[in-house]
C-alpha cells in the first residue's frame, strides 16, 4: 500500500494563521489563554439553556461588527461563516500574501465543518414554522439566504470571495475530524500540484438549543453545570462528558518553494497526514484503538519519522469516558514505549469541543507550541484516571523545545485522523 | 400508578426501531442482551428517552449505563414507579 | 496510474437500479412530478424529482431505517448496488484498502426538521437519540464505512451540485495515493417543507406548474430548475486492483478532473445581470467553468476534437445556461460537440447530480448512445450548442466531458475515457 507520489517533491508550509476561539479572538489572545491554562467554559449566555441537561459551553465573545464584518455580511452569514471569514482575513494578513499579484487560479479553499450553519438553520426554522407549530412551514417567511444556510459550502464561498481564490474550493465534512481533514485535504491539493496556496481551516458555531438537545439525548455532554470552569476534564478519573464549544481557525497553506520565493515567513511545515475510519459504530469506539493507531502510523510513515521523534501529542481529549481511554490505547499502540515519554495534552479542556472546527484550532495550537517552545496543558486534571497513565501535562503549561507535533482526532461516524506539524525545514529530509 | 409491563416495554422498543423488528421480540426477550436483539447503545438511550417522556421519570446516567437487558429496564422503571407512588 | 470505474449504483427519480434508470432515460421518461413526500399545495413550487418505492428491506439493515435519514438510505442502497455490480465483496478485501469519498450537500434535512419540530413544539425530552448521527453531513460516509467495513480514508465533500464530481476527483486522488478501492458519488434529499421553502427563497426554482415545461435547460423559455432527490454511487479502483481481482467489467477511466471557483469581482465587465444568489458585492458573476473544463481536458491529455459528448450542468436559468453554452462553444466551437442534459428527466440532484452524470456518461460509452435532453423545444438565443433532443442519438463514445456547477461559485469538470 505504498504511496505512489515522490516524497518531498512539493512540501507544504503554513505561512499565515487566523483564529476565533473561546477566550481569544486572534492568535495572540488565543495563545495567551492556552499558556495561562485558562478555561473558557462557562454557563451558556447565547440563549436560555435552562431546559437542558448540559447548560455550559465554551463561547466566543465575538462582536461581528467589531471584527470588521459589514451589516450586509452579518445579515448574510451565519455565525460559523462569520468566524471563518474573520479568521481567514487574519490568516491572509498574517501571511503577507499579495493576492493581487498572485495567480489566483492556483489558490484553493478547503474549509472543514461538521454541523453546518446550525444557529441560522434553527432560527429560520423557528420563524417559518411559527415555533414548531406548523409542519407545513410558511415559505413567505424564509429569509433570502436560508437555502445557503443548509449548505456548508456557502461558508466556503464566503472565504473564497474574501480571499480572492479561483482554484478548487470545497467544504470537508467528517464530523469531529473535519478540522484536521480539511487541512489534510489542503496538503494533498498542494502535493499533487492542484494548487500552490490553500486557504484551509475549519469552523463551527453549534451553540443553539437543537445541538444541546442532541447531545443531551445521547448523554455525551457533561451535566457539570455547577462548576462550569472545570466542566471539561480530559483524562480525569471522574470525567463525565464533553463541553461544546465554537470557533474557527484558518491557515494559509502554501507550497514551500512558492512561499520561499516571495519571502514569506514560514510558521510551520505539515509533514504527514492520514485519515482512517473505524467502521465500527457511529458513536462508539472500539476499545483497542487500532484504526486511530493506524492513522498515526501512516502519518508518521509519510513524515518519515520514528515515534521517538515526536515532541508533543495534541490529543483529541474530549473528556468522555470512552474517548480518552480509546485515545490512550491508540497512542500506546502506535508510539510504543515513547508514549510514556512524550507529553500529550487536550486543549478542549480550555476551549471546549467545537466539533468540526476544533481540529483546525488544535493545529493552530500546535503551530504556536512549536514557535514558542511551550506545551499547553490539560486543564482541570487534578486527579488522573489510573487507566489513562500517560503524561497529559496537567494544569500548567510546560516549556519544552518542540520541533514535531502529532495532532490526532476521532469523530462521530468513526473517523480517525492524524496529522504531523513540524518546525519549518523539517520536511527536507 | 400501574406497573410497567413487558408489553409496554415491547411497544416502546418497537417504536424506536423499524416495525420489522417484531420477530425478534416474540417469545422470551426480557433476558436477552440488547445487542443480541439488534439494539445498540444509541437504541438503548432512545428507549430510555421514550420512557422518560411517557412516564415522566428520570433515568440517571448510571442507571442507563447498567441496562444491558430489557429486564434491567423493566425492573428499574417499576422500581421508580413504586417509589413515586 | 489509472483510476477506473467498475461498479455503478443508482436511485433516481426516474429509475431505481442502474439499468432501470438507463432504460427510462433512453426512453425519455421523466421522474419529475407533483411532490408527494408532504402536502405541497400551500407552496408556489409543487414539483420535484422524488425517489419513491426504494425497497428498504433489500438494502437497509433494520436498525438503520429508524436511525438514518432518507439521504443515508439512498447512499447505502446505491453503494450496495455498485458493489454488487462490480462483483466486490468488501469482506474479502483488506479493510484499510477501501475508502469512502462521497458528496452530500444538505445533510439529513427531513430527519432534522422532524427533530426541530419536536424540540420546539414539545421540548428537549422529545429529541431522539439518533438526531446526533442522522443529520450531519458526514453521516452517509460513516454509515457506508460501517456497513462494509471500510477503514481507509473516508470523508464527505460539499460544493452543492459540483460535489459529486469533486468527490470523484478526490477519490481518484486517494487511489493514486495508495487506496486501491474507493466508494464515491453523492446523495442528496433536500425535500422537506423547510427544505422546499428555503429553495423557493433562492428564486431559482421554476414557478412553472407543468412538469413538461418547468425544467427546460438551454430553452428560450427556461424559467428555473426543478429540485430532485437521489443517490448515485460509483466504485473507483486502481486498474491494477481491478484486473488483479478479475473484475469482469471496467466502465471507463476517470482520466481528467479539475475544479475552479468564480470570483465575485473580476477584470472587465461582469457577465450578465446579478443572479438572486449572488452576494450583493458587485453585479454579476465571472464564470470560471470554461477554465475547469480546459484544465480537466489537459489533465486527461485529451484534445477537444476527441470529446464525443458533453454532459451539461444545465442550471435552467437563462443567464446561467448562456454562460455554460459560451464556455462550451469557447472550447469546441459553435455546435462543435453533442451536448446533453438527461437531468431534464430527474431535476437537479445536487450532490447526486454530478455523480449521476458520470454514471450516465459511462453507460453512454458502454452502449454507444447519447441520451436525450427532454422537453426542450427551441434553443435560447446565444446557446449555440448541438443539444441532443428528441430521440437518443446513436454514437460511439470514447471520451465524455461532464460539467457541474454548485451554488456559490463552484465549478467542476471530469473527463471519462474508454479503456478498450
Short mmCIF file of C-alpha atoms in Angstrom, two decimals, chain A residues 9-310:
data_model
loop_
_atom_site.label_atom_id
_atom_site.label_comp_id
_atom_site.label_asym_id
_atom_site.label_seq_id
_atom_site.Cartn_x
_atom_site.Cartn_y
_atom_site.Cartn_z
CA UNK A 9 8.63 16.95 -4.41
CA UNK A 10 6.21 19.53 -3.11
CA UNK A 11 6.33 20.41 0.55
CA UNK A 12 3.58 22.20 2.45
CA UNK A 13 4.19 25.09 4.83
CA UNK A 14 1.91 27.31 6.88
CA UNK A 15 2.52 30.99 6.28
CA UNK A 16 -0.49 32.54 7.99
CA UNK A 17 -2.72 31.76 10.95
CA UNK A 18 -6.06 33.24 12.00
CA UNK A 19 -8.23 32.24 14.94
CA UNK A 20 -11.58 32.92 16.52
CA UNK A 21 -11.75 30.95 19.75
CA UNK A 22 -13.35 30.99 23.17
CA UNK A 23 -11.13 33.08 25.39
CA UNK A 24 -9.49 34.87 22.50
CA UNK A 25 -10.21 36.35 19.12
CA UNK A 26 -6.96 36.43 17.21
CA UNK A 27 -3.87 34.29 17.60
CA UNK A 28 -2.27 36.28 20.39
CA UNK A 29 -5.30 36.22 22.68
CA UNK A 30 -5.82 32.54 21.91
CA UNK A 31 -2.25 31.61 22.76
CA UNK A 32 -2.34 33.64 25.98
CA UNK A 33 -5.37 31.61 27.08
CA UNK A 34 -3.61 28.33 26.42
CA UNK A 35 -0.32 29.27 28.00
CA UNK A 36 -2.01 30.51 31.14
CA UNK A 37 -4.09 27.34 31.35
CA UNK A 38 -7.24 29.43 31.48
CA UNK A 39 -10.52 27.69 30.76
CA UNK A 40 -13.25 29.40 28.76
CA UNK A 41 -16.06 27.05 29.64
CA UNK A 42 -18.95 28.83 31.35
CA UNK A 43 -22.70 28.91 31.76
CA UNK A 44 -24.24 29.48 28.36
CA UNK A 45 -25.17 33.08 27.60
CA UNK A 46 -26.06 32.84 23.93
CA UNK A 47 -29.56 31.50 24.68
CA UNK A 48 -31.61 30.22 27.62
CA UNK A 49 -30.06 26.84 28.35
CA UNK A 50 -32.09 26.09 31.48
CA UNK A 51 -34.25 23.39 29.83
CA UNK A 52 -31.19 21.29 29.05
CA UNK A 53 -29.23 18.65 30.92
CA UNK A 54 -25.96 20.35 29.99
CA UNK A 55 -26.04 24.13 30.42
CA UNK A 56 -22.42 25.02 29.88
CA UNK A 57 -20.27 25.66 26.83
CA UNK A 58 -17.16 27.45 25.62
CA UNK A 59 -18.47 30.56 23.91
CA UNK A 60 -16.62 33.12 21.83
CA UNK A 61 -17.01 36.73 22.88
CA UNK A 62 -17.44 37.76 19.30
CA UNK A 63 -18.85 41.04 18.06
CA UNK A 64 -19.09 40.75 14.27
CA UNK A 65 -19.11 44.50 13.75
CA UNK A 66 -16.06 44.96 15.91
CA UNK A 67 -14.35 42.20 13.93
CA UNK A 68 -14.83 44.13 10.71
CA UNK A 69 -17.86 42.50 9.16
CA UNK A 70 -20.25 44.77 7.30
CA UNK A 71 -24.00 44.85 8.07
CA UNK A 72 -24.70 43.02 4.83
CA UNK A 73 -22.14 40.35 5.64
CA UNK A 74 -23.64 39.93 9.11
CA UNK A 75 -27.12 39.61 7.63
CA UNK A 76 -26.00 37.14 5.03
CA UNK A 77 -23.72 34.92 7.09
CA UNK A 78 -24.39 32.51 9.91
CA UNK A 79 -22.05 32.81 12.89
CA UNK A 80 -19.94 29.90 11.65
CA UNK A 81 -19.30 31.70 8.37
CA UNK A 82 -18.58 34.93 10.21
CA UNK A 83 -15.93 33.16 12.30
CA UNK A 84 -14.39 31.64 9.18
CA UNK A 85 -14.16 34.91 7.29
CA UNK A 86 -12.67 36.79 10.24
CA UNK A 87 -10.13 34.02 10.82
CA UNK A 88 -9.35 33.85 7.11
CA UNK A 89 -8.73 37.58 6.95
CA UNK A 90 -6.34 37.37 9.90
CA UNK A 91 -4.52 34.46 8.28
CA UNK A 92 -4.19 36.24 4.95
CA UNK A 93 -2.93 39.39 6.60
CA UNK A 94 -0.52 37.34 8.70
CA UNK A 95 0.82 35.62 5.60
CA UNK A 96 1.65 38.87 3.85
CA UNK A 97 0.29 37.37 0.66
CA UNK A 98 -0.29 39.96 -2.04
CA UNK A 99 -3.44 38.48 -3.57
CA UNK A 100 -3.45 40.90 -6.48
CA UNK A 101 -0.01 39.72 -7.54
CA UNK A 102 -0.82 36.05 -7.08
CA UNK A 103 -2.13 33.63 -9.68
CA UNK A 104 -5.50 33.14 -8.09
CA UNK A 105 -6.32 30.14 -10.24
CA UNK A 106 -3.64 28.35 -8.20
CA UNK A 107 -5.27 29.38 -4.94
CA UNK A 108 -7.71 26.90 -3.41
CA UNK A 109 -10.03 26.83 -0.40
CA UNK A 110 -10.69 23.90 1.93
CA UNK A 111 -12.90 24.55 4.95
CA UNK A 112 -13.93 21.89 7.41
CA UNK A 113 -17.34 21.93 9.02
CA UNK A 114 -19.31 19.25 10.84
CA UNK A 115 -22.80 20.51 11.52
CA UNK A 116 -23.33 23.47 9.22
CA UNK A 117 -24.89 26.83 9.84
CA UNK A 118 -26.77 25.47 12.84
CA UNK A 119 -27.83 28.70 14.54
CA UNK A 120 -29.36 30.24 11.45
CA UNK A 121 -30.91 26.90 10.40
CA UNK A 122 -32.67 26.73 13.74
CA UNK A 123 -33.64 30.41 13.79
CA UNK A 124 -35.05 30.11 10.29
CA UNK A 125 -36.99 27.02 11.22
CA UNK A 126 -38.49 28.64 14.31
CA UNK A 127 -39.67 31.58 12.22
CA UNK A 128 -41.13 29.72 9.27
CA UNK A 129 -42.76 27.04 11.42
CA UNK A 130 -44.05 29.58 13.92
CA UNK A 131 -42.23 27.99 16.80
CA UNK A 132 -42.69 24.43 15.59
CA UNK A 133 -46.45 24.78 15.37
CA UNK A 134 -46.69 24.34 11.62
CA UNK A 135 -45.30 21.27 9.91
CA UNK A 136 -46.13 22.89 6.59
CA UNK A 137 -43.95 25.90 7.14
CA UNK A 138 -44.72 29.34 5.72
CA UNK A 139 -42.44 29.84 2.71
CA UNK A 140 -43.05 33.57 2.71
CA UNK A 141 -41.08 33.92 5.93
CA UNK A 142 -37.97 32.19 4.62
CA UNK A 143 -35.03 34.62 4.62
CA UNK A 144 -33.24 35.31 1.32
CA UNK A 145 -30.20 33.20 2.20
CA UNK A 146 -31.99 30.42 4.05
CA UNK A 147 -31.06 27.80 1.47
CA UNK A 148 -27.41 28.78 1.77
CA UNK A 149 -27.65 28.04 5.49
CA UNK A 150 -28.37 24.42 4.65
CA UNK A 151 -25.06 24.13 2.80
CA UNK A 152 -21.63 24.05 4.46
CA UNK A 153 -20.33 25.05 1.03
CA UNK A 154 -21.78 28.53 1.50
CA UNK A 155 -19.14 29.08 4.17
CA UNK A 156 -16.52 28.14 1.61
CA UNK A 157 -17.95 30.67 -0.84
CA UNK A 158 -17.57 33.44 1.72
CA UNK A 159 -13.97 32.52 2.47
CA UNK A 160 -13.20 32.19 -1.24
CA UNK A 161 -14.74 35.59 -2.01
CA UNK A 162 -12.89 37.14 0.93
CA UNK A 163 -9.56 35.71 -0.22
CA UNK A 164 -9.92 36.04 -4.00
CA UNK A 165 -9.32 32.34 -4.60
CA UNK A 166 -10.30 30.93 -8.00
CA UNK A 167 -8.94 27.41 -7.72
CA UNK A 168 -10.59 24.29 -6.30
CA UNK A 169 -12.90 25.14 -3.41
CA UNK A 170 -14.77 22.70 -1.23
CA UNK A 171 -16.11 22.05 2.26
CA UNK A 172 -14.72 18.97 4.01
CA UNK A 173 -17.11 17.25 6.34
CA UNK A 174 -16.04 14.34 8.51
CA UNK A 175 -17.68 15.07 11.84
CA UNK A 176 -15.27 15.99 14.60
CA UNK A 177 -12.21 15.37 12.45
CA UNK A 178 -13.32 17.89 9.82
CA UNK A 179 -10.81 20.46 11.06
CA UNK A 180 -7.91 18.04 10.68
CA UNK A 181 -9.17 16.58 7.40
CA UNK A 182 -9.69 19.97 5.76
CA UNK A 183 -6.05 20.82 6.35
CA UNK A 184 -5.08 17.32 5.21
CA UNK A 185 -7.08 17.98 2.06
CA UNK A 186 -5.09 21.16 1.53
CA UNK A 187 -1.86 19.22 1.90
CA UNK A 188 -2.97 16.74 -0.76
CA UNK A 189 -4.04 19.53 -3.13
CA UNK A 190 -0.59 21.11 -2.88
CA UNK A 191 1.33 17.84 -3.03
CA UNK A 192 -0.21 16.77 -6.32
CA UNK A 193 0.04 20.19 -7.90
CA UNK A 194 -3.66 21.10 -7.89
CA UNK A 195 -2.87 24.30 -6.02
CA UNK A 196 0.07 26.35 -4.75
CA UNK A 197 -1.84 28.07 -1.97
CA UNK A 198 -4.80 26.79 0.02
CA UNK A 199 -6.81 28.87 2.45
CA UNK A 200 -7.58 25.97 4.76
CA UNK A 201 -9.17 25.60 8.13
CA UNK A 202 -12.47 24.90 9.79
CA UNK A 203 -15.38 26.46 11.60
CA UNK A 204 -18.42 25.51 13.64
CA UNK A 205 -20.85 27.51 15.74
CA UNK A 206 -23.17 24.84 17.11
CA UNK A 207 -24.30 26.55 20.33
CA UNK A 208 -28.05 26.53 20.00
CA UNK A 209 -30.98 24.65 21.54
CA UNK A 210 -31.00 21.93 18.90
CA UNK A 211 -27.38 21.00 19.49
CA UNK A 212 -27.80 20.93 23.26
CA UNK A 213 -30.83 18.67 22.88
CA UNK A 214 -28.99 16.31 20.52
CA UNK A 215 -26.03 15.86 22.83
CA UNK A 216 -28.27 15.63 25.90
CA UNK A 217 -30.16 12.77 24.27
CA UNK A 218 -27.02 10.67 24.00
CA UNK A 219 -25.61 11.92 27.32
CA UNK A 220 -22.34 12.89 25.65
CA UNK A 221 -22.08 16.31 27.23
CA UNK A 222 -21.28 16.77 30.90
CA UNK A 223 -24.03 17.73 33.34
CA UNK A 224 -21.44 19.57 35.43
CA UNK A 225 -23.36 22.84 35.41
CA UNK A 226 -22.36 23.91 38.92
CA UNK A 227 -18.66 24.03 38.09
CA UNK A 228 -18.53 25.32 34.54
CA UNK A 229 -14.89 26.43 34.64
CA UNK A 230 -13.86 22.85 35.18
CA UNK A 231 -16.59 21.32 33.06
CA UNK A 232 -14.29 19.59 30.59
CA UNK A 233 -11.92 17.19 32.34
CA UNK A 234 -9.99 15.06 29.87
CA UNK A 235 -8.17 12.07 31.36
CA UNK A 236 -9.63 12.85 34.79
CA UNK A 237 -10.78 9.96 36.97
CA UNK A 238 -14.27 11.45 37.18
CA UNK A 239 -14.64 12.87 33.70
CA UNK A 240 -18.22 12.67 32.55
CA UNK A 241 -18.57 14.18 29.14
CA UNK A 242 -17.61 16.85 26.70
CA UNK A 243 -18.33 20.56 26.72
CA UNK A 244 -19.43 22.01 23.42
CA UNK A 245 -17.53 24.97 22.04
CA UNK A 246 -17.46 27.15 18.95
CA UNK A 247 -14.85 28.90 16.86
CA UNK A 248 -12.69 28.79 13.77
CA UNK A 249 -9.08 28.58 12.71
CA UNK A 250 -7.86 29.26 9.20
CA UNK A 251 -4.38 28.91 7.71
CA UNK A 252 -2.64 29.98 4.59
CA UNK A 253 -1.07 26.71 3.47
CA UNK A 254 1.48 27.14 0.76
CA UNK A 255 3.82 25.14 -1.40
CA UNK A 256 7.27 25.54 0.09
CA UNK A 257 9.12 26.97 -2.93
CA UNK A 258 6.27 29.38 -3.62
CA UNK A 259 6.46 30.66 -0.05
CA UNK A 260 10.23 30.97 -0.04
CA UNK A 261 10.28 32.79 -3.40
CA UNK A 262 8.02 35.52 -2.11
CA UNK A 263 9.93 35.86 1.11
CA UNK A 264 7.09 34.63 3.32
CA UNK A 265 7.67 33.85 6.95
CA UNK A 266 7.35 30.10 7.33
CA UNK A 267 5.49 29.35 10.52
CA UNK A 268 5.39 25.58 10.35
CA UNK A 269 5.52 22.70 7.95
CA UNK A 270 2.98 19.90 7.57
CA UNK A 271 4.92 16.72 7.05
CA UNK A 272 2.39 13.93 7.47
CA UNK A 273 -1.34 13.29 7.29
CA UNK A 274 -3.58 10.24 7.28
CA UNK A 275 -7.27 9.60 7.80
CA UNK A 276 -8.93 6.28 8.51
CA UNK A 277 -12.29 5.06 9.82
CA UNK A 278 -13.11 2.53 12.50
CA UNK A 279 -16.07 1.12 10.56
CA UNK A 280 -17.46 0.08 13.91
CA UNK A 281 -20.19 2.41 15.17
CA UNK A 282 -21.39 5.94 14.60
CA UNK A 283 -20.61 6.99 18.16
CA UNK A 284 -18.92 4.03 19.77
CA UNK A 285 -15.19 3.44 19.75
CA UNK A 286 -13.53 0.06 19.55
CA UNK A 287 -11.52 -0.36 22.78
CA UNK A 288 -8.30 -1.38 21.04
CA UNK A 289 -7.93 1.89 19.14
CA UNK A 290 -6.46 0.13 16.18
CA UNK A 291 -7.74 2.41 13.44
CA UNK A 292 -6.56 5.61 15.13
CA UNK A 293 -3.25 3.83 15.70
CA UNK A 294 -3.13 3.00 12.00
CA UNK A 295 -3.80 6.63 11.06
CA UNK A 296 -0.94 7.67 13.35
CA UNK A 297 1.35 5.04 11.87
CA UNK A 298 0.53 6.10 8.32
CA UNK A 299 1.04 9.81 9.10
CA UNK A 300 4.41 9.10 10.73
CA UNK A 301 5.32 6.93 7.78
CA UNK A 302 4.61 9.76 5.38
CA UNK A 303 6.62 12.10 7.60
CA UNK A 304 9.43 9.55 7.70
CA UNK A 305 9.53 9.82 11.43
CA UNK A 306 10.26 7.39 14.15
CA UNK A 307 7.76 7.70 17.03
CA UNK A 308 10.61 8.79 19.28
CA UNK A 309 10.96 11.99 17.27
CA UNK A 310 7.58 13.31 18.37
#
